[in-house]
Short mmCIF file of C-alpha atoms and ligand atoms in Angstrom, two decimals:
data_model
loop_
_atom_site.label_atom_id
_atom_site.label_comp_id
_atom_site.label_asym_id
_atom_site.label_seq_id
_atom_site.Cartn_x
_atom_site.Cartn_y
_atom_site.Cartn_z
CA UNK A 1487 0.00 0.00 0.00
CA UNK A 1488 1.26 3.48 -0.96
CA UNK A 1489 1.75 5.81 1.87
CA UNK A 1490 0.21 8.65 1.11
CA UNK A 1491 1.19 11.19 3.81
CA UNK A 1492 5.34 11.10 2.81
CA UNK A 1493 3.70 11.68 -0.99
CA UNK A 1494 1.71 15.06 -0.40
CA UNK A 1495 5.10 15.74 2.10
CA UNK A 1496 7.03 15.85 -1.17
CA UNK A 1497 4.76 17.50 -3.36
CA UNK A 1498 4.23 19.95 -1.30
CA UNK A 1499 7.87 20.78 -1.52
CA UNK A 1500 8.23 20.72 -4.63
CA UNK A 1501 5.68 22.84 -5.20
CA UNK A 1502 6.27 25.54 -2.59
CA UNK A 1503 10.21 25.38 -2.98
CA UNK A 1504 11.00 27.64 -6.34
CA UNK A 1505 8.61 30.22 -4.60
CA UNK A 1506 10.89 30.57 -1.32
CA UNK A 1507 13.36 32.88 -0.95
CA UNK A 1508 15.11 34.86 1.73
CA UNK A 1509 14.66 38.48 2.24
CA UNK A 1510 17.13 40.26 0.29
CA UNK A 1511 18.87 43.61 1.53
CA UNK A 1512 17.61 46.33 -0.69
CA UNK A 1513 20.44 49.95 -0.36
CA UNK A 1514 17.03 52.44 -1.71
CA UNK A 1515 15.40 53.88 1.34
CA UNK A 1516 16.23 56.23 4.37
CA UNK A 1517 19.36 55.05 6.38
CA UNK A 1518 20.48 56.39 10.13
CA UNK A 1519 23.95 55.48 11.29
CA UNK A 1520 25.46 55.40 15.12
CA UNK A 1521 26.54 58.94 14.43
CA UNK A 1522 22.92 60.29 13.91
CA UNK A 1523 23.91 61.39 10.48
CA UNK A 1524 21.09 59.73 8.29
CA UNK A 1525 21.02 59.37 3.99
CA UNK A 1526 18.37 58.75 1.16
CA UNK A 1527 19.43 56.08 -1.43
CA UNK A 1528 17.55 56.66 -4.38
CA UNK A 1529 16.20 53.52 -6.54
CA UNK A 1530 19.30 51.50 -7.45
CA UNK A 1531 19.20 51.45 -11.64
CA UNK A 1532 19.62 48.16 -13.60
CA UNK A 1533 23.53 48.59 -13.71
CA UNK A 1534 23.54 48.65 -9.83
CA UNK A 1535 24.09 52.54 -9.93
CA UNK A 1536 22.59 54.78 -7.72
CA UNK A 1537 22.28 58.53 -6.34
CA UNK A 1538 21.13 60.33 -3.16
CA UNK A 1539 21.65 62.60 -0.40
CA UNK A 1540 23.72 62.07 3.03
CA UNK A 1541 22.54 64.92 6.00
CA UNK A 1542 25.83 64.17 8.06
CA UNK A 1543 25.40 64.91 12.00
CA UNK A 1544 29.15 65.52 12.73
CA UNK A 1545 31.52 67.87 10.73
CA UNK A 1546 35.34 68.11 11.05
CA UNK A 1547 35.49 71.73 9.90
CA UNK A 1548 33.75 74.42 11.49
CA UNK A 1549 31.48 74.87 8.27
CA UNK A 1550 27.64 74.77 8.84
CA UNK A 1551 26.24 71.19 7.71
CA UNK A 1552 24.23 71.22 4.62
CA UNK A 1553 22.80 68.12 2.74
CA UNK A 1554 25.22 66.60 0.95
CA UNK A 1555 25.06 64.37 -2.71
CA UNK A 1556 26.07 61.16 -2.79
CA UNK A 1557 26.96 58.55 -5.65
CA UNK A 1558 27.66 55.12 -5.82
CA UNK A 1559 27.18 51.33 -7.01
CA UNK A 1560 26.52 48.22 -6.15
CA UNK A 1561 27.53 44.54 -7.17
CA UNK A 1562 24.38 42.39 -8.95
CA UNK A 1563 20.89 44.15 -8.35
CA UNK A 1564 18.35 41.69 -7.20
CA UNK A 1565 20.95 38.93 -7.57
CA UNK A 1566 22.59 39.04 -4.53
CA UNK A 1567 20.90 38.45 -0.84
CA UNK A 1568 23.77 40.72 0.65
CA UNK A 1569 25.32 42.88 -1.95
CA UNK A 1570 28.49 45.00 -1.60
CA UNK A 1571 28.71 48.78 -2.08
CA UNK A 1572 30.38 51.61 -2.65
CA UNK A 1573 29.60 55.14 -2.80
CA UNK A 1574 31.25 58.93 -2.23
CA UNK A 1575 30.20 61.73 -0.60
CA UNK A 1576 31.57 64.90 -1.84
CA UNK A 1577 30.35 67.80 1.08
CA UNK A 1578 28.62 70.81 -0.28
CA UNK A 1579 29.77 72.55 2.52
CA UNK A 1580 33.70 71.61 2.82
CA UNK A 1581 36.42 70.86 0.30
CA UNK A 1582 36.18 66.94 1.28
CA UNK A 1583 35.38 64.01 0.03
CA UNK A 1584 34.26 60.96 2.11
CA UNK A 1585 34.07 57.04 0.45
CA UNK A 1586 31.83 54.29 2.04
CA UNK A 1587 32.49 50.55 1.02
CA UNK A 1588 30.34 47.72 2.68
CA UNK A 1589 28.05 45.44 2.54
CA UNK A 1590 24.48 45.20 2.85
CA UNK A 1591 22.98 42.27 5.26
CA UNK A 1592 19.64 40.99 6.30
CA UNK A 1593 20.65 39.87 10.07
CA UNK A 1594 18.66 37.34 11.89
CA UNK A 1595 15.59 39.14 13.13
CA UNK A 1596 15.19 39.79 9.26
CA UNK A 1597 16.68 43.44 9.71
CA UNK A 1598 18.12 45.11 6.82
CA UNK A 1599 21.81 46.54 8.11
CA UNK A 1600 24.72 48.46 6.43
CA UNK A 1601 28.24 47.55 7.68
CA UNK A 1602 30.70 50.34 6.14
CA UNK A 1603 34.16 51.83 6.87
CA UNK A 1604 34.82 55.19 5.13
CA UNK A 1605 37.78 57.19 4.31
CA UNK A 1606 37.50 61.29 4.56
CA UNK A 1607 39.72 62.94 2.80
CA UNK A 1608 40.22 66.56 4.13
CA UNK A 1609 41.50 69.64 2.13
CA UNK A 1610 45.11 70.60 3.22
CA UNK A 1611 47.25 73.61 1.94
CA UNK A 1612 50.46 72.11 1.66
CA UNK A 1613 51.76 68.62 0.56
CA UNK A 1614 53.66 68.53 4.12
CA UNK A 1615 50.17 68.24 6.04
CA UNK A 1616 49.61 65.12 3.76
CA UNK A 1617 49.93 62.77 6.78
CA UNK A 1618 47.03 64.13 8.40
CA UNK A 1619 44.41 64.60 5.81
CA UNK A 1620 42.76 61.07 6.14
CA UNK A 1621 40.51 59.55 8.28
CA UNK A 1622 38.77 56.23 8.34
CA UNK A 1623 36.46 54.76 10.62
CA UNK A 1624 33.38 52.44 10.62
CA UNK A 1625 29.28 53.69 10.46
CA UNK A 1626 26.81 51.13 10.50
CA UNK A 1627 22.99 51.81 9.55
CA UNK A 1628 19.62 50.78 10.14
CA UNK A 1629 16.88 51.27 8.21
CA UNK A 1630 14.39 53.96 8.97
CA UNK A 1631 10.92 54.03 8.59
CA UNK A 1632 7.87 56.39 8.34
CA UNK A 1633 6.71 57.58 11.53
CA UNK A 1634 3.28 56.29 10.43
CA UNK A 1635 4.49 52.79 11.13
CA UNK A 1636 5.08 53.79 14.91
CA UNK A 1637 2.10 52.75 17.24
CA UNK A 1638 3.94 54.23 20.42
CA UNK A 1639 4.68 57.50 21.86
CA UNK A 1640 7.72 59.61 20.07
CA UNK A 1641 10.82 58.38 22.69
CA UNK A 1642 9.20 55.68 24.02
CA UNK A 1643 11.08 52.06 24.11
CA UNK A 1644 8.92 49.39 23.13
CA UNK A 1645 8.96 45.95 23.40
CA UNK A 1646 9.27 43.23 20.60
CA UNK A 1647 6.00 42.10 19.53
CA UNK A 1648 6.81 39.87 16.61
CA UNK A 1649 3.59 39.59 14.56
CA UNK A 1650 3.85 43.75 13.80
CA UNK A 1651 5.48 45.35 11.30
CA UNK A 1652 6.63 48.01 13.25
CA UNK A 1653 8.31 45.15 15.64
CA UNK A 1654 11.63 46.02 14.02
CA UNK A 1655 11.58 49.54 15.45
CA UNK A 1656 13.00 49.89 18.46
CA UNK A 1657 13.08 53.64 19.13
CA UNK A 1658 10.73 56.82 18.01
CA UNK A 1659 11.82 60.14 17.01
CA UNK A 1660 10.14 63.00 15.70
CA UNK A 1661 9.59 61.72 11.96
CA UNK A 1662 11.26 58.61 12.73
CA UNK A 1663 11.43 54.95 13.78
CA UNK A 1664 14.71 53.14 14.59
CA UNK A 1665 15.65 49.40 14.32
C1 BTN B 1051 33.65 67.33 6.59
O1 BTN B 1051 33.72 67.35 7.82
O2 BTN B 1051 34.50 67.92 5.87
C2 BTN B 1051 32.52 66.65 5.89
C3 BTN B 1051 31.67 65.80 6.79
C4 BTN B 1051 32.28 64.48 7.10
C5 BTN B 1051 31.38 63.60 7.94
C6 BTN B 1051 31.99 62.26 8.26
S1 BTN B 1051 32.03 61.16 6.88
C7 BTN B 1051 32.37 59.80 7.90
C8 BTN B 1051 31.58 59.97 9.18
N1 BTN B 1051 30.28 59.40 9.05
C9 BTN B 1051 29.32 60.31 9.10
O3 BTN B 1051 28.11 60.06 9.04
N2 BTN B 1051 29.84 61.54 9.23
C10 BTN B 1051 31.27 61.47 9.35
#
């Protein structure tokens, strides 16, 4: 006699199977890093390039911050679960120039993240202050999402309630939630 349970088992498989995939880690959308300083990535173009804006928090002039463009690319477009990245910042409001490599990861709460280190390249007068015109350092960035998706109080903690979208958000600002 023909078990049927192990059968349907294996159809079942076979038929769900080709429709699974993991969640990939998409670079358009509104970023925050540690820093506070917090970037737009504009929809990433067949070729993997891309544009947007970076609003940095910190400055290592004394210029006033301004919004700043940014440009960049990325390996395999909706190929790749976690793609690498690059892209450069020049400041509309200094003579530097930052670049960002990285990678883009879904981690395991299914949380899109941005590991990066960065090199900023300051403007120096003379070729004998080369030594001290770079800096490098790490940012990594979460995801942010419209307010809208909030259901708690701006500042308030909240705890992890799986089943809701707005279970990745951890923290509310003013326009603002923050995995
Ligand atoms: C400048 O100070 O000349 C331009 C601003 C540089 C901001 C740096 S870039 C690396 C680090 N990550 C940030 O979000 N901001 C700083």
């Amino acid at each position: 006699m023909v078990q049927v349970t192990p059968l349907l088992l294996i159809l079942g498989m076979v038929l769900v199977a080709p429709g699974y995939s993991a969640k990939k880690c998409v670079l358009t959308g509104r970023w925050m890093n540690e820093l506070g300083s917090n970037m737009t990535i504009m929809p990433v173009n067949g070729k993997g390039e891309f544009w947007g804006f970076y609003h940095t928090a910190v400055t290592a002039t004394t210029n006033k911050i301004q919004v700043s463009l940014l440009r960049g690319s990325q390996h395999r477009p909706n190929q790749q679960r976690h793609p690498t990245f690059g892209f450069t910042v020049k400041w509309s409001f200094s003579d530097s120039v930052t670049v960002f490599t990285g990678q883009c990861f879904v981690d395991e709460k299914g949380n899109e993240i941005l590991k990066t280190m960065w090199l900023l390249r300051s403007h120096v007068d003379n070729i004998k202050d080369d030594w001290k015109a770079t800096r490098v350092g790490t940012n990594v960035f979460t995801r942010l999402r419209p307010r809208q998706e909030c259901s708690w109080e701006q500042g308030d903690s909240q705890a992890s309630d799986d089943d809701d979208d707005s279970a990745s958000c951890s923290f509310c600002s003013a326009d603002c939630c923050f995995q």
